[in-house]
XYZ file of C-alpha atoms in Angstrom:
637
model
C 38.763 25.117 42.613
C 39.745 21.384 42.881
C 41.267 21.302 39.389
C 44.151 18.943 40.227
C 41.979 15.986 41.423
C 39.802 16.471 38.313
C 42.792 16.317 36.047
C 44.004 13.282 37.773
C 40.608 11.707 37.434
C 40.539 12.562 33.696
C 44.097 11.004 33.193
C 42.895 7.857 35.011
C 39.789 7.639 32.857
C 42.001 8.182 29.732
C 44.416 5.359 30.735
C 41.657 2.926 31.703
C 39.756 3.633 28.379
C 42.913 3.261 26.337
C 43.672 -0.046 28.019
C 40.223 -1.346 27.406
C 40.264 -0.181 23.851
C 43.675 -1.722 23.266
C 42.677 -5.030 24.778
C 39.550 -5.427 22.676
C 41.382 -4.262 19.413
C 43.968 -6.925 20.157
C 41.254 -9.601 20.710
C 39.465 -8.674 17.590
C 42.670 -8.525 15.387
C 43.673 -11.959 16.764
C 40.291 -13.346 15.823
C 40.322 -11.696 12.473
C 43.701 -13.362 11.402
C 43.649 -11.412 8.146
C 44.876 -8.135 6.770
C 42.622 -5.059 6.820
C 39.943 -5.432 4.191
C 40.054 -3.226 1.220
C 38.363 0.047 1.609
C 34.675 0.086 0.992
C 33.238 2.648 -1.475
C 33.448 6.238 -0.314
C 30.653 7.107 1.968
C 28.335 10.047 1.614
C 25.599 11.436 3.869
C 22.129 9.851 3.736
C 19.915 12.161 1.691
C 16.208 12.795 1.601
C 15.021 14.734 -1.329
C 11.447 15.649 -0.899
C 9.610 17.036 -3.871
C 5.942 18.051 -4.321
C 4.223 15.956 -6.903
C 0.591 16.311 -7.862
C -0.559 12.867 -8.978
C -3.684 10.692 -8.748
C -4.947 7.556 -10.432
C -7.683 9.492 -12.182
C -5.278 12.044 -13.468
C -2.998 9.320 -14.915
C -6.015 7.696 -16.603
C -7.089 10.956 -18.136
C -3.580 11.464 -19.531
C -3.571 7.997 -21.044
C -6.900 8.573 -22.696
C -6.214 12.162 -23.869
C -2.478 12.625 -24.338
C -2.895 15.908 -26.239
C -4.531 17.813 -23.356
C -2.967 21.266 -22.606
C -1.218 22.188 -19.306
C -4.267 24.253 -18.376
C -6.626 21.426 -18.882
C -4.318 19.180 -16.841
C -4.307 21.739 -14.080
C -8.091 21.884 -14.062
C -8.245 18.110 -13.619
C -5.664 18.215 -10.774
C -7.566 21.015 -9.016
C -10.515 18.619 -8.689
C -8.330 16.023 -7.183
C -6.535 15.643 -3.911
C -2.852 16.655 -3.752
C -0.358 13.944 -2.544
C 3.287 14.248 -1.638
C 5.787 11.974 -3.128
C 9.031 11.547 -1.117
C 11.929 10.713 -3.376
C 14.174 8.839 -0.968
C 17.843 8.087 -1.389
C 19.629 6.456 1.549
C 23.303 5.473 1.670
C 23.504 2.340 3.845
C 27.337 2.491 3.856
C 27.564 5.872 5.506
C 28.929 4.431 8.742
C 29.142 7.814 10.654
C 25.405 8.186 10.467
C 24.652 4.427 10.932
C 26.602 4.046 14.138
C 26.152 7.495 15.667
C 24.174 5.876 18.522
C 27.089 3.661 19.514
C 30.184 4.513 21.431
C 33.488 2.881 20.381
C 33.447 0.085 22.840
C 30.024 -0.911 21.644
C 31.434 -1.083 18.061
C 34.257 -3.259 19.262
C 31.808 -5.583 21.157
C 29.858 -6.003 18.001
C 32.965 -6.862 15.990
C 34.097 -9.458 18.561
C 30.591 -11.009 18.944
C 30.015 -11.282 15.115
C 33.457 -12.761 14.632
C 32.955 -15.425 17.322
C 29.617 -16.291 15.666
C 31.455 -17.185 12.575
C 33.307 -20.171 14.113
C 31.199 -23.321 13.653
C 32.599 -25.068 16.718
C 31.840 -22.257 18.962
C 28.270 -22.026 17.680
C 27.631 -25.736 17.579
C 28.956 -26.157 21.155
C 27.671 -22.793 22.503
C 25.570 -24.311 25.204
C 28.346 -26.527 26.547
C 30.852 -23.634 26.391
C 28.460 -21.462 28.381
C 27.851 -24.086 31.026
C 31.655 -24.605 31.381
C 32.180 -20.871 31.518
C 29.636 -20.586 34.384
C 31.432 -23.345 36.331
C 34.866 -21.765 35.822
C 34.015 -18.161 36.417
C 31.274 -18.569 38.995
C 27.679 -17.148 38.511
C 28.488 -13.452 39.067
C 31.589 -13.364 36.846
C 29.742 -15.322 34.225
C 26.856 -12.878 34.149
C 29.321 -9.993 33.929
C 31.160 -11.628 31.025
C 27.821 -12.253 29.232
C 26.727 -8.612 29.689
C 29.989 -7.491 28.171
C 29.539 -9.713 25.164
C 26.529 -11.687 23.797
C 23.922 -10.574 26.307
C 24.961 -7.008 25.987
C 24.828 -7.215 22.192
C 21.453 -8.892 21.781
C 19.396 -8.332 25.026
C 18.298 -4.949 26.417
C 18.316 -5.788 30.123
C 16.815 -8.065 32.842
C 13.557 -6.301 33.587
C 11.278 -3.375 32.559
C 13.415 -0.883 34.495
C 16.824 -1.900 33.229
C 15.802 -1.827 29.604
C 14.810 1.857 29.752
C 18.273 3.202 28.797
C 18.542 1.110 25.716
C 14.997 1.796 24.559
C 15.284 5.517 25.316
C 18.641 5.861 23.499
C 17.234 4.208 20.440
C 14.125 6.390 20.655
C 16.430 9.435 20.684
C 17.708 8.342 17.245
C 14.274 7.642 15.905
C 14.145 3.921 16.484
C 11.155 2.399 18.476
C 10.772 -0.828 20.186
C 8.909 -4.072 19.864
C 9.317 -5.430 23.440
C 9.622 -9.266 23.818
C 10.188 -11.039 27.116
C 12.466 -13.720 25.826
C 12.503 -16.108 28.784
C 12.125 -19.766 27.973
C 11.989 -22.853 30.187
C 15.220 -24.903 29.974
C 13.642 -28.224 29.357
C 15.282 -31.377 28.293
C 14.288 -32.826 24.903
C 12.496 -35.786 26.709
C 10.425 -33.419 28.851
C 9.570 -31.172 25.894
C 8.227 -34.184 23.908
C 6.266 -35.456 26.803
C 4.572 -32.069 27.398
C 3.781 -31.681 23.682
C 2.268 -35.106 23.308
C 0.101 -34.626 26.534
C -1.093 -31.149 25.485
C -1.793 -31.800 21.757
C -4.018 -34.884 22.206
C -7.642 -34.723 23.052
C -9.539 -36.986 25.444
C -11.076 -38.685 22.496
C -7.719 -39.381 20.932
C -6.277 -40.771 24.227
C -9.286 -43.120 24.686
C -9.478 -44.399 21.123
C -6.325 -43.588 19.075
C -7.012 -43.362 15.429
C -10.823 -43.483 15.727
C -11.411 -39.907 14.647
C -9.393 -40.204 11.340
C -7.381 -37.052 11.973
C -4.959 -35.893 9.303
C -1.347 -36.715 10.069
C -0.234 -33.076 9.731
C -2.522 -31.923 12.502
C -1.736 -34.589 15.071
C 1.122 -34.752 17.550
C 4.181 -36.818 16.739
C 6.735 -37.533 19.407
C 9.709 -37.325 17.021
C 8.844 -33.627 16.464
C 7.462 -32.997 19.854
C 10.445 -30.722 20.794
C 9.417 -27.758 18.651
C 12.719 -25.974 19.387
C 14.564 -28.384 17.164
C 15.938 -26.658 14.048
C 14.527 -23.338 14.989
C 16.834 -20.393 15.097
C 14.771 -17.190 15.398
C 11.657 -17.846 17.532
C 11.011 -18.670 21.115
C 9.045 -21.752 22.030
C 6.325 -22.375 24.716
C 5.228 -25.703 26.003
C 1.876 -26.107 27.742
C 1.927 -27.133 31.369
C -1.423 -26.086 32.792
C -4.007 -23.257 32.797
C -2.134 -21.518 35.647
C 0.963 -21.365 33.602
C -0.891 -19.780 30.734
C -2.237 -17.199 33.123
C 1.366 -16.448 34.149
C 2.217 -15.988 30.546
C -0.568 -13.593 30.067
C 0.484 -11.596 33.081
C 3.993 -11.407 31.614
C 2.539 -10.120 28.273
C 0.529 -7.554 30.155
C 3.643 -6.243 31.988
C 5.400 -6.131 28.531
C 2.457 -4.214 27.128
C 2.595 -1.663 29.989
C 6.361 -1.290 29.771
C 6.072 -0.692 26.064
C 3.448 2.013 26.625
C 5.616 3.740 29.203
C 9.028 3.584 27.445
C 8.391 3.999 23.657
C 5.967 6.131 21.815
C 3.722 4.035 19.435
C 5.475 0.941 20.573
C 4.815 -2.724 19.763
C 4.569 -5.749 22.013
C 4.967 -9.293 20.733
C 2.839 -12.250 21.881
C 2.711 -15.917 21.001
C -0.521 -17.844 20.987
C 0.866 -21.068 22.148
C 1.762 -19.295 25.377
C -1.913 -18.631 26.108
C -3.562 -21.923 25.933
C -3.600 -25.668 25.145
C -2.193 -26.241 21.670
C -4.657 -29.091 21.076
C -7.268 -26.440 20.160
C -4.934 -24.706 17.670
C -4.269 -28.077 15.970
C -7.897 -29.039 15.742
C -9.167 -25.678 14.579
C -6.343 -25.475 12.033
C -7.445 -28.869 10.597
C -11.066 -27.723 10.426
C -10.067 -24.456 8.517
C -7.911 -26.307 6.140
C -10.556 -28.872 5.342
C -13.252 -26.193 4.827
C -10.843 -24.483 2.347
C -10.017 -27.779 0.633
C -13.744 -28.577 0.257
C -14.378 -25.131 -1.292
C -11.456 -25.833 -3.712
C -13.049 -29.212 -4.505
C -16.375 -27.569 -5.340
C -14.584 -24.905 -7.408
C -12.937 -27.614 -9.424
C -16.424 -29.123 -10.066
C -17.274 -25.764 -11.719
C -14.063 -25.569 -13.700
C -12.490 -22.985 -11.384
C -9.289 -24.786 -10.269
C -5.982 -23.408 -11.049
C -6.908 -19.750 -10.562
C -6.027 -17.313 -7.784
C -7.961 -18.100 -4.600
C -9.995 -14.840 -4.724
C -10.933 -15.516 -8.358
C -12.589 -18.788 -7.441
C -16.227 -17.873 -7.371
C -18.963 -20.497 -7.363
C -22.374 -20.009 -8.871
C -24.822 -20.430 -6.034
C -27.277 -22.504 -8.006
C -24.621 -24.860 -9.301
C -23.271 -25.155 -5.832
C -26.675 -26.279 -4.549
C -26.916 -28.909 -7.358
C -23.514 -30.209 -6.696
C -24.051 -30.593 -3.016
C -27.425 -32.392 -3.682
C -25.576 -34.856 -5.959
C -23.255 -35.591 -3.106
C -26.216 -36.317 -0.900
C -26.045 -33.254 1.264
C -29.267 -32.286 3.055
C -30.733 -28.726 3.337
C -30.706 -25.576 1.159
C -27.215 -23.956 0.883
C -28.883 -20.959 -0.700
C -30.603 -20.018 2.548
C -27.114 -19.662 4.136
C -26.315 -16.786 1.759
C -29.701 -15.063 1.645
C -30.426 -11.343 2.524
C -27.837 -9.933 0.278
C -24.883 -11.421 2.210
C -22.807 -12.316 -0.829
C -20.142 -9.969 -1.929
C -21.209 -10.625 -5.563
C -24.814 -11.417 -6.286
C -25.313 -15.121 -6.973
C -21.597 -15.966 -6.604
C -19.830 -17.464 -3.604
C -16.125 -16.756 -2.969
C -13.794 -18.136 -0.318
C -14.523 -15.228 2.087
C -18.263 -15.736 1.744
C -17.704 -19.454 2.319
C -15.809 -18.844 5.539
C -18.829 -17.075 7.003
C -20.349 -20.477 7.493
C -17.838 -20.989 10.157
C -18.148 -17.534 11.677
C -21.756 -18.169 12.726
C -20.987 -21.101 14.877
C -20.773 -19.719 18.394
C -20.081 -22.711 20.596
C -16.425 -23.731 20.295
C -17.193 -27.452 20.029
C -19.485 -26.528 17.146
C -16.595 -24.989 15.274
C -14.828 -28.321 15.200
C -16.922 -29.793 12.305
C -15.634 -30.610 8.872
C -17.336 -31.252 5.433
C -17.152 -34.874 4.153
C -16.034 -34.823 0.506
C -18.089 -37.945 -0.324
C -21.396 -36.820 1.176
C -21.148 -33.046 1.493
C -22.457 -33.372 5.110
C -20.830 -31.766 8.121
C -19.259 -34.204 10.617
C -17.649 -33.525 13.997
C -13.869 -33.681 13.870
C -13.794 -35.500 17.248
C -16.128 -38.172 18.480
C -15.939 -36.591 21.925
C -15.260 -33.035 23.212
C -15.354 -32.713 26.924
C -16.563 -29.758 28.924
C -13.098 -29.200 30.290
C -11.677 -28.988 26.767
C -14.421 -26.420 25.910
C -13.453 -24.322 29.042
C -9.737 -24.458 28.061
C -10.345 -23.201 24.594
C -12.602 -20.391 25.885
C -9.945 -19.301 28.350
C -7.372 -19.030 25.459
C -9.791 -16.596 23.625
C -10.432 -14.752 26.869
C -6.706 -14.205 27.437
C -6.403 -12.828 23.895
C -9.182 -10.432 24.496
C -7.634 -9.240 27.723
C -4.275 -8.561 26.030
C -5.836 -6.666 23.059
C -7.863 -4.411 25.423
C -4.842 -3.743 27.509
C -2.913 -2.838 24.389
C -5.582 -0.289 23.352
C -5.591 1.258 26.863
C -1.753 1.692 26.789
C -1.525 2.932 23.247
C 0.446 -0.108 22.111
C 0.223 -2.235 18.985
C 0.051 -5.991 19.478
C 2.177 -8.197 17.250
C 1.044 -11.760 17.030
C 3.989 -13.978 16.077
C 3.716 -16.710 13.426
C 4.242 -20.307 14.385
C 4.319 -23.739 12.687
C 1.972 -24.448 9.804
C 0.027 -27.055 11.796
C -0.885 -24.249 14.239
C -0.906 -21.198 11.880
C -4.299 -21.443 10.302
C -6.060 -21.181 13.661
C -3.614 -18.545 14.913
C -4.300 -16.387 11.773
C -8.070 -16.824 12.035
C -8.154 -15.847 15.764
C -6.013 -12.815 14.914
C -8.493 -11.839 12.261
C -11.198 -11.965 14.848
C -9.238 -9.649 17.087
C -8.667 -7.295 14.120
C -12.434 -7.086 13.471
C -12.936 -5.865 17.015
C -9.950 -3.618 17.671
C -8.811 -2.387 14.275
C -11.863 -0.339 13.461
C -10.117 3.101 13.607
C -6.514 2.166 13.428
C -4.257 -0.913 13.217
C -3.817 -2.150 16.789
C -3.367 -5.865 16.040
C -0.824 -7.109 13.535
C -0.578 -10.678 12.165
C 2.676 -12.155 11.020
C 2.931 -13.697 7.563
C 5.751 -16.091 6.787
C 6.765 -15.665 3.109
C 8.623 -18.946 2.804
C 5.197 -20.624 2.664
C 3.812 -21.508 -0.695
C 0.352 -20.203 0.343
C 1.803 -16.810 1.751
C 0.239 -14.667 -1.054
C -3.136 -16.333 -0.719
C -3.159 -15.677 2.955
C -2.201 -12.024 2.567
C -4.586 -11.217 -0.286
C -7.639 -12.879 1.481
C -7.054 -10.937 4.675
C -6.571 -7.681 2.816
C -9.740 -8.204 0.859
C -11.642 -9.160 4.023
C -10.562 -5.922 5.712
C -11.554 -4.048 2.664
C -15.075 -5.532 2.672
C -15.624 -5.154 6.381
C -14.074 -1.763 6.806
C -11.223 -2.526 9.414
C -7.564 -1.571 9.281
C -5.237 -4.363 7.980
C -2.028 -4.747 9.934
C 0.786 -7.157 8.868
C 4.289 -8.031 9.728
C 6.086 -9.782 6.768
C 8.853 -12.197 7.594
C 10.583 -14.768 5.669
C 10.104 -17.493 8.282
C 11.646 -19.252 11.247
C 10.719 -22.967 10.977
C 11.927 -24.041 7.495
C 14.166 -26.931 8.431
C 11.776 -28.325 11.026
C 8.739 -28.011 8.577
C 10.476 -29.721 5.735
C 11.810 -32.586 7.904
C 8.354 -33.080 9.569
C 6.547 -33.106 6.144
C 8.972 -35.594 4.672
C 8.883 -37.900 7.755
C 5.199 -37.964 8.223
C 4.039 -37.788 4.599
C 2.361 -34.704 3.455
C 3.203 -31.840 0.987
C 6.172 -29.666 1.831
C 4.582 -26.220 2.659
C 7.837 -24.331 2.032
C 8.873 -22.695 -1.188
C 11.530 -24.712 -3.064
C 14.457 -22.251 -2.703
C 15.587 -18.918 -1.161
C 14.971 -17.033 -4.531
C 11.407 -18.240 -4.557
C 10.933 -17.037 -0.968
C 12.332 -13.637 -2.046
C 9.928 -13.335 -4.785
C 7.018 -14.325 -2.578
C 8.186 -11.726 -0.004
C 8.199 -8.945 -2.549
C 4.947 -10.090 -4.123
C 3.181 -9.984 -0.724
C 4.837 -6.625 0.084
C 3.816 -5.043 -3.236
C 0.212 -6.212 -2.779
C -0.008 -4.441 0.687
C 1.830 -1.340 -0.532
C -0.805 -1.067 -3.392
C -3.439 -1.375 -0.857
C -1.918 1.408 1.298
C -1.637 3.525 -1.862
C -5.491 3.025 -2.616
C -7.112 3.558 0.698
C -4.526 4.305 3.474
C -6.038 1.877 5.894
C -3.441 -0.903 5.547
C -0.257 -1.003 7.570
C 2.795 -3.265 7.122
C 6.089 -3.900 8.970
C 8.886 -4.947 6.691
C 10.662 -7.120 9.230
C 13.767 -8.028 7.266
C 17.564 -7.894 7.514
C 17.860 -8.265 3.679
C 19.205 -4.979 2.260
C 17.740 -5.829 -1.152
C 14.223 -6.068 0.291
C 14.646 -2.828 2.089
C 15.828 -1.132 -1.056
C 12.937 -2.695 -2.977
C 10.495 -1.211 -0.494
C 12.057 2.249 -0.835
C 11.856 2.030 -4.606
C 8.177 0.988 -4.622
C 7.203 3.672 -2.054
C 8.947 6.208 -4.374
C 6.957 4.954 -7.439
C 3.685 5.094 -5.457
C 4.389 8.431 -3.736
C 4.138 6.926 -0.348
C 5.882 9.219 2.273
C 7.621 8.001 5.469
C 5.624 10.551 7.447
C 2.346 8.635 6.492
C 3.536 6.023 9.081
C 1.897 3.124 7.164
C 5.181 1.316 6.246
C 7.362 0.252 9.176
C 10.782 -1.380 9.230
C 12.001 -3.856 11.832
C 15.250 -5.526 12.769
C 16.607 -7.448 15.835
C 18.323 -5.571 18.568
C 22.110 -5.819 18.069
C 21.912 -6.603 14.329
C 21.677 -4.529 11.125
C 22.131 -1.029 12.762
C 23.483 0.059 9.309
C 19.939 -0.484 8.020
C 17.756 0.597 11.030
C 19.349 3.974 11.982
C 19.730 5.450 8.405
C 16.098 4.619 7.801
C 15.069 6.257 10.982
C 17.129 9.368 10.329
C 15.291 9.606 6.940
C 11.975 9.741 8.707
C 10.723 6.143 8.450
C 9.108 4.416 11.464
C 11.725 1.921 12.482
C 11.619 -0.628 15.285
C 14.062 -2.856 16.954
C 12.829 -6.242 18.334
C 13.908 -5.731 21.913
C 14.357 -8.950 23.931
C 14.752 -8.855 27.769
C 14.998 -11.098 30.734
C 17.461 -12.450 33.319
C 20.770 -13.627 32.012
C 20.381 -17.368 32.795
C 16.831 -17.430 31.538
C 17.498 -16.011 28.067
C 20.362 -18.313 27.281
C 18.223 -20.227 24.777
C 17.517 -17.001 22.968
C 21.251 -16.131 22.892
C 22.064 -19.568 21.612
C 19.710 -19.014 18.644
C 21.129 -15.602 17.948
C 24.561 -17.164 17.574
C 23.190 -19.815 15.213
C 21.290 -17.182 13.156
C 24.375 -15.048 12.748
C 26.316 -18.051 11.577
C 23.481 -18.912 9.161
C 23.390 -15.526 7.473
C 27.083 -14.901 7.260
C 26.910 -12.855 4.055
C 24.906 -10.042 5.657
C 26.931 -10.304 8.932
C 30.180 -10.123 6.940
C 29.098 -6.791 5.420
C 28.131 -5.514 8.797
C 31.508 -6.420 10.316
C 33.150 -4.600 7.375
C 31.127 -1.486 8.021
C 31.749 -1.724 11.844
C 35.500 -1.988 11.196
C 35.363 0.932 8.724
C 33.699 3.141 11.354
C 36.177 2.121 13.984
C 39.009 3.026 11.669
C 37.366 6.421 10.843
C 37.114 7.205 14.570
C 40.635 6.277 15.226
C 42.010 8.390 12.451
C 39.690 11.371 13.086
C 40.357 11.512 16.855
C 36.900 10.432 17.832
C 37.957 7.329 19.768
C 36.075 8.525 22.919
C 32.953 9.513 20.900
C 29.875 9.474 23.242
C 26.392 9.374 21.636
C 24.192 12.320 22.448
C 20.948 11.420 24.145
C-alpha cells in the first residue's frame, strides 16, 4: 500500500519541522536575553452570556415618573413597546488558545521575532539602510524570500489580488473580514517629494503673483513640509504627478474594490483622496470651509453665542440681517433661508449656514470667502483657470466612479483621513458622497482623527446632518497618524496647534466621539461606526457601553478594526464573540511596499507597551503548545 515511503516522508517532515522550530526558538531566545517572564493570569474561555432584556427609553421614563407601578402595569407598558435584546458580553483577551487558533506555531514564532526586532532602536532607525544592504548581500530573490519569512509575511497579505486570497479567506473562516489596501508608494527622494508638492499645491494665480491673494499660511504649500511622509508612521502618502497618474490610482482602487467584493463578505476598501486629484483644490476648498465656519462663529459672538457647543450656536435671523447690514453687506440674507428651509424657525445654525455653500454649482464659485470687515463674499483667488476647473471636476468624477463601483460590488468605501490643511475638504466631499450613496445603508465611511481638538464638533455635526437629511452615518474613529508633523508645521509656520495637548486628552476625545455615535445607534439604528484601535482600554470601553445600551454584536452597527499582523489577541476573540471585526490588509510587491514596512517597524517601536503585552501572550501560547503536545498545530480552514 506504499506505507514505507509515506512513513519516511512523515519522518522527514518531522525532522525538518523540528529543525526550523529549534532554529527560530534559539533566535528568539538570543534576542530576548532574559528569563522567561512570570506567568500571566490564568486564562479562561471567552464567554458570551446572552440574556433577553425588555427595555425602552419610554419604559425607563415611565418607571422614573411612577416608581410604584405594579409588575402587571409594567408589563402592559412593555407590551406596547418594541422588544430589544441586550447582549451581556464578557471576553477574556488573555485566553491565548482562542486568540491564536488561526496561527500555526511557525507564525507565532515569526511574530515573536519581528516584534522583538522592532524593539531595537538602532534597527528601526536604520531599517531602510539595513534592508538596502540586505538586498545587496542576499540578491533580489533571496532578499524577497527573507522578507516573506519575516516582516513582509507578518504585515502584508501578498503581492496581488490572487496571492492575498489565502490570508483573507483564512481570517474570514475565523470571523475576521478585510479592509483591502494596496500599499504601494513611490520611492521618492525628499527633494523630489518637496518639488512635486510645491508644484501641485500652488495655483496659477499664486505662481504669477505670490502673496497677492492673501491666503492663510496654514492652507498654502511650504517647502520645508513638502515631504508629507516626514514624521508619519501609519499612513501611506501620494504625491501628484499628473492627471494620468490619478487615473492609474483610480484603476488601482477599482481593482481593490473588485477584489474585496470577491474575497470577503461585506468587505471594505480604503481610498485616499490625495491620490485622486491635484491637492491644490483640497487646500483651497479647506480654506474656504474654515473661513465660512469662522465667519459664522464671528456672527455668533456678536449675538452672545460664543463659547458654546457648535450645534448650540443658533443665530436669530433678523439679528443676523441687522449685523450684516452694519458690516456693509448688500442683499437680504433672509431670502437665502426662505421656504421653511431652516431646521428651527427663525434661527440659523451651522448646518443651515453651510447650505449657502451647497448651492454653488460651479467649482470656481465654491472658492469664495466672507470678508469679516464688510460681510461681502470675495473670491479666494484672483484667477482660476479653465484647466484648474477641469482638474477639480475630474477629482470629483473619480470619487463618483469609485463609490458606484463599491455599491455594485457590495463593498463599503473607507475614506482615509489626511492632514488638517486637506481634511475639511476631504470630509465635505465625503459627506456629499454619503448623501448620494448612504440612503439605505452605510456604504461610504469617513475617518475622524480624535487627536484633533475639533474632533467632537466634526462628528456631532455630521451625525446631526445625517439625522436631518435621512441618510446613514458611517464613521471610522482613529486616534490619528500625523501628530508630530502637524505640531511641527503649526509651530514653524505660526498657527494654532490643532492637536490635543496630551495622550489622555486624545483618549477622552476618542471615547466622547464614540459614545456620541453609540447613542445615535441606540436611538435610530442608522449610524455605523468602526472602532479602529489597538488600545485594549478603548475596546473594553466599547463593550461596556454596548452592554449598557443593549446593543448586540449581531446588529452589525459597531465594527472593530486592527492592522494585519498586530493585535490578534483583540481581533479574534471579538470575532468569535460575534462582533464584525476587520483587519486592515495591505498588499503589493515586496520592493514597492518597503515604505509601508518601514512605518510598521516604527509604529511597533512607538507603541511598545501594547506590543510588549502581545509578545508575552504569544510566548505564553507557544509554551502552552510545547507543553501540551500541540507544536505542529494546524489551523482548520
